[in-house]
Short mmCIF file of C-alpha atoms in Angstrom, two decimals:
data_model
loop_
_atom_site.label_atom_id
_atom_site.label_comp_id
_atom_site.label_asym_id
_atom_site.label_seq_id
_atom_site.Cartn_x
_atom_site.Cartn_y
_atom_site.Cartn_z
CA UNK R 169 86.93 86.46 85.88
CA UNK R 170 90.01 88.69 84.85
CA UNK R 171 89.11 92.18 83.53
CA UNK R 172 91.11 91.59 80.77
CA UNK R 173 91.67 88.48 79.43
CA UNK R 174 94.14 86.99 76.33
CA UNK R 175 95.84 84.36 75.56
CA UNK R 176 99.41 84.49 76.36
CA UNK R 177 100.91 82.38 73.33
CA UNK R 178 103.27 82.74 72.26
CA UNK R 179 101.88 82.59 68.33
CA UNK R 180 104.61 81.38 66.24
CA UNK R 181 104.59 82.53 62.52
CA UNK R 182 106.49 82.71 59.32
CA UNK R 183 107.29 86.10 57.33
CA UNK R 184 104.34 86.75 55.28
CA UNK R 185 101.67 85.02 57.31
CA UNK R 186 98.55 87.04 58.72
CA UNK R 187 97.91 86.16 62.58
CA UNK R 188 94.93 87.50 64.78
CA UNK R 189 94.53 88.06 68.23
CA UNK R 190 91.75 88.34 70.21
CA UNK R 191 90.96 89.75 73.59
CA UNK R 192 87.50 89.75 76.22
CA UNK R 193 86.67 92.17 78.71
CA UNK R 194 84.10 91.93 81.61
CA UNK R 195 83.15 95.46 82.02
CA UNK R 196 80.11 95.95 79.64
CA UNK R 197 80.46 99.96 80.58
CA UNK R 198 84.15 99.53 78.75
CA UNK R 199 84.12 102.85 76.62
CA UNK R 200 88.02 103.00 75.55
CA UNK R 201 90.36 100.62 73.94
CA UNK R 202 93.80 100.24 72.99
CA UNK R 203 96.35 97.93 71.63
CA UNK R 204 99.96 98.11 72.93
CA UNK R 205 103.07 97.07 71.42
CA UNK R 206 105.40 95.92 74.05
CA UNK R 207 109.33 94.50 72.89
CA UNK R 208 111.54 92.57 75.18
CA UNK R 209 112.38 94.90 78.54
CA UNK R 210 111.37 97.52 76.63
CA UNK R 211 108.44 100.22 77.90
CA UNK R 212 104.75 99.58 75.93
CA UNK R 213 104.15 101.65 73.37
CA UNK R 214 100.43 102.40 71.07
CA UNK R 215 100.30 100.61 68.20
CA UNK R 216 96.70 101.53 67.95
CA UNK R 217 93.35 103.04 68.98
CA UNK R 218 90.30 100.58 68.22
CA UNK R 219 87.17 101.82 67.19
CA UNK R 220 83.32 101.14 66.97
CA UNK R 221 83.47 100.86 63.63
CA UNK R 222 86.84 99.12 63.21
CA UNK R 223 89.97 100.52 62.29
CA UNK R 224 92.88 99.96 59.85
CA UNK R 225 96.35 101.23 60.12
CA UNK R 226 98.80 99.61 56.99
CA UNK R 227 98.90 96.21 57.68
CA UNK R 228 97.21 96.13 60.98
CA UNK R 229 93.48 95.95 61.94
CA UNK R 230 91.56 96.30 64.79
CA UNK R 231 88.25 95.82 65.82
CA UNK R 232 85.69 95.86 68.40
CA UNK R 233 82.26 93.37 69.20
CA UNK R 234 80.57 95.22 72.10
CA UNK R 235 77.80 92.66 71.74
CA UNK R 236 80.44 89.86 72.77
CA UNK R 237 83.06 92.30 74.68
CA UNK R 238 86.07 91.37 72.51
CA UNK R 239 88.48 93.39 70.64
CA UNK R 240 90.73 91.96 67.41
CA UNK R 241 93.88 92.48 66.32
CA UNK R 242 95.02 90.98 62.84
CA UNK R 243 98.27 91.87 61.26
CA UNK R 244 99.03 90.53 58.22
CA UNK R 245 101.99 90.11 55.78
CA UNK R 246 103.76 89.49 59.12
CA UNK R 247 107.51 90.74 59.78
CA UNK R 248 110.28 89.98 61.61
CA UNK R 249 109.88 93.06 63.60
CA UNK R 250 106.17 92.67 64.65
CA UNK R 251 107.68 89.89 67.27
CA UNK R 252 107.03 91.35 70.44
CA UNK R 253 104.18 91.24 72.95
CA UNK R 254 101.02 92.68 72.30
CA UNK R 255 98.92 94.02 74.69
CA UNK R 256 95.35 94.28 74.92
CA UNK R 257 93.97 98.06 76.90
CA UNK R 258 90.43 98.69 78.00
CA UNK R 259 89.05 101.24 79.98
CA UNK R 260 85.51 102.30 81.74
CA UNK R 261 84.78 106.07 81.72
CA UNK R 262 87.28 107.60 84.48
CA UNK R 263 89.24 104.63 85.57
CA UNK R 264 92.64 103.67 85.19
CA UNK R 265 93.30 102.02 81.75
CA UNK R 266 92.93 97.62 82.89
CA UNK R 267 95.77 95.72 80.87
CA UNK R 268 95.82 92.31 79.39
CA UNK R 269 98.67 90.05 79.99
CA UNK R 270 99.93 90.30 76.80
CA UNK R 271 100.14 87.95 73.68
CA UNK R 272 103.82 87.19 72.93
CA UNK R 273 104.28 86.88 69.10
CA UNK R 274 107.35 85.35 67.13
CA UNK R 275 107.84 85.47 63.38
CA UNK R 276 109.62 83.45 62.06
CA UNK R 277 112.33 83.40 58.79
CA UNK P 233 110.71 117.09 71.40
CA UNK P 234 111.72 114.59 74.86
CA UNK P 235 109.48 111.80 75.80
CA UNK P 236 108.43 110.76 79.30
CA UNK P 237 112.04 110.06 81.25
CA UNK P 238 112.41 107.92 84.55
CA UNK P 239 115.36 107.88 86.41
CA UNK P 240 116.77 105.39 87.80
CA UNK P 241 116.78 103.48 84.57
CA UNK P 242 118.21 100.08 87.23
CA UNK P 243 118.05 99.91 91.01
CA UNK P 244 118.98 96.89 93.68
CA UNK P 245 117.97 97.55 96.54
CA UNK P 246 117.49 94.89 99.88
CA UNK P 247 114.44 94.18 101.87
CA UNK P 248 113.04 96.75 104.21
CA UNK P 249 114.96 99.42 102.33
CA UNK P 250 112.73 102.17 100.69
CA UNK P 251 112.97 103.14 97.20
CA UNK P 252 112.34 106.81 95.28
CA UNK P 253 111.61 106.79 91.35
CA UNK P 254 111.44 110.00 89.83
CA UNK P 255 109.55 110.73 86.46
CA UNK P 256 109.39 113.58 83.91
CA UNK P 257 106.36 114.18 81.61
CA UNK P 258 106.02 114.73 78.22
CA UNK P 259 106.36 118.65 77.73
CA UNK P 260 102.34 119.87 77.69
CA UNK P 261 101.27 116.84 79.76
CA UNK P 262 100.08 117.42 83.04
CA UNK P 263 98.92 113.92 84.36
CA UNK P 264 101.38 111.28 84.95
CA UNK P 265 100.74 107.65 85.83
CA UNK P 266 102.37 105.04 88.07
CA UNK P 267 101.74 101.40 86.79
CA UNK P 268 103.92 97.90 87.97
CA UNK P 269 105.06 95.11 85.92
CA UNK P 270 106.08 92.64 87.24
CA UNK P 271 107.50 89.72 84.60
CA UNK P 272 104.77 88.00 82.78
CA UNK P 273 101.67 90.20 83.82
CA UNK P 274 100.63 93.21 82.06
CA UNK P 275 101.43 96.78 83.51
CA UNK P 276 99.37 96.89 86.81
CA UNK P 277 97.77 101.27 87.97
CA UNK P 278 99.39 102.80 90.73
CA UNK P 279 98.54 106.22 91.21
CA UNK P 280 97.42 108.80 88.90
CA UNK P 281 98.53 112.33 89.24
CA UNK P 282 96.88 115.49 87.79
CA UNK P 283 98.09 119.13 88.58
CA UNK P 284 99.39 117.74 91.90
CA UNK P 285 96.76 116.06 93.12
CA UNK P 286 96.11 112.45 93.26
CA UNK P 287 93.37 111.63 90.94
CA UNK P 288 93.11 107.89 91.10
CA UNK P 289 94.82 104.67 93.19
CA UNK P 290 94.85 101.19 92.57
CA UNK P 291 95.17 98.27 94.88
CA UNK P 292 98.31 98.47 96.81
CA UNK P 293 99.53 98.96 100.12
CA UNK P 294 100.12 101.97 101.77
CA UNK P 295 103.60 101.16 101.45
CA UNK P 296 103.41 103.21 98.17
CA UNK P 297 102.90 106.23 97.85
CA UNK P 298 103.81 109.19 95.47
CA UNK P 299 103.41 113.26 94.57
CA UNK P 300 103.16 115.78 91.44
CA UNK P 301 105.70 118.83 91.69
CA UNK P 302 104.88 122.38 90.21
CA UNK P 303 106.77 121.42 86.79
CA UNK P 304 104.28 118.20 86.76
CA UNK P 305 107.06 115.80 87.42
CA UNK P 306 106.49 113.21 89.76
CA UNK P 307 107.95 110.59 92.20
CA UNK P 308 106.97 107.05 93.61
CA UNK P 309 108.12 105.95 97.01
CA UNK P 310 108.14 102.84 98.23
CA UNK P 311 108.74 101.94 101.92
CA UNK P 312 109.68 98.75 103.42
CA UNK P 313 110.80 97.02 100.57
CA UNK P 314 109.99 93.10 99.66
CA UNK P 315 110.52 91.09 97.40
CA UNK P 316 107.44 90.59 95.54
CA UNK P 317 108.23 94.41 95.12
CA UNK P 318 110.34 93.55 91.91
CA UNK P 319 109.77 94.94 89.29
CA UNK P 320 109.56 97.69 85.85
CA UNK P 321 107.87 100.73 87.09
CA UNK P 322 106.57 102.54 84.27
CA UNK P 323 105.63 106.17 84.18
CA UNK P 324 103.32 107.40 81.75
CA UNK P 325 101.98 111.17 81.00
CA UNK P 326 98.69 112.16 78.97
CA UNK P 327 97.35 115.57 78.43
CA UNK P 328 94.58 115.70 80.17
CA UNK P 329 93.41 114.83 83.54
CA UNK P 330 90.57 111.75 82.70
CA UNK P 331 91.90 108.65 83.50
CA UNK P 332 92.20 106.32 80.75
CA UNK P 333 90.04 107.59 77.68
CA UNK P 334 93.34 108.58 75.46
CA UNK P 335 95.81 107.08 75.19
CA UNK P 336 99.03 107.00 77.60
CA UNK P 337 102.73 107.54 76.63
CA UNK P 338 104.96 105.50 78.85
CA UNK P 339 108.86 106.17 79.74
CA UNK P 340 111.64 103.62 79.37
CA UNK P 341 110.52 102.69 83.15
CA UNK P 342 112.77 101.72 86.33
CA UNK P 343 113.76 97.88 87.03
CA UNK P 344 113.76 97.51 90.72
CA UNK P 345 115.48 94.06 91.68
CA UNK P 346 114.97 93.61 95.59
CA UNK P 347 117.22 90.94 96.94
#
């Protein structure tokens, strides 16, 4: 079983709509997570820091189920611009930070 | 202020060749990180580098291999070239020295195309 594990799309959506993503881990001694923002040939970049208790930045939320080692992301109100790849981070204490393969997303006019 | 910079931004290079990426922190940031993409696949650790010394390695060969300078830049060698060696090397630099528990800031990164 992958470390990190989503699914790679892509998610096809119109302006407006609200899409979630979800990603597992295997590591139960995960302690950090992330979610990346990464456009076409472009470098990744944060988008966000996920939390315990869940956390909301504008239109985008994250959260985290220890119990079933998943993290969320849901944007809604979707743009144009939030089509790009979106990667899921996790990490275990003092190890490298494990990357998902990415979910590609494409919204649509 | 500048943001992590890699240089070259494109290399093509031919198997067997060998291959030096260079990398500049974010000003303040003393570890740097070496991670591979390869097309499809999330970014893939390297090495990690804190005040010049080697502070964590991932799978791959001895083939690669890198260093931390004075001024906390950095560079990743790669000797004997293939082709499964294509790919965006990324660079990024964090404050502090524990792997992976904030967050990383990554540079435009360096497309190696091995033909």
């Amino acid at each position: 079983r992958k470390e990190v594990e989503q699914d790679p799309g892509p998610f096809n959506v119109p302006e407006g709509a609200t899409v979630a993503f979800n990603c597992t881990y295997s590591n139960s001694a995960s302690q950090s997570f992330f979610w990346y923002r990464q456009d076409c040939r472009k470098e990744p970049k944060l988008l966000m820091s996920v939390y315990s208790s869940g956390n909301e930045d504008g239109r985008f939320t994250a959260q985290l189920n220890r119990a079933s080692q998943y993290i969320s992301l849901l944007i809604r109100d979707s743009k144009l611009s939030d089509s790009a790849t979106y990667l899921c981070v996790v990490n275990s204490g003092n190890t490298p930070l494990v990357f998902g393969k990415g979910t590609r997303l494409s919204v649509i006019a | 202020d500048a943001g992590v910079t890699q240089s070259p931004t494109h290399l093509i290079k031919t198997r067997g060749q060998h291959v030096t990426l260079r990398c500049s922190p974010i000003s303040g940031h003393k570890s740097v990180s070496w991670y591979q993409q390869v097309l499809g696949q999330g970014p893939q650790f390297i090495f990690q580098y804190y005040e010049k010394e080697e502070r964590g390695r991932g799978n791959f060969p001895d083939r690669f291999s890198a260093r931390q300078f004075p001024n906390y830049s950095s560079e990743l060698n790669v000797n004997a070239l293939l082709l499964g060696d294509s790919a965006l090397y990324l660079c990024a630099s964090s404050r502090a020295g524990a792997l992976g528990n904030q967050p990383q800031h990554f540079g435009d990164g360096t497309r190696l195309s091995i033909l």
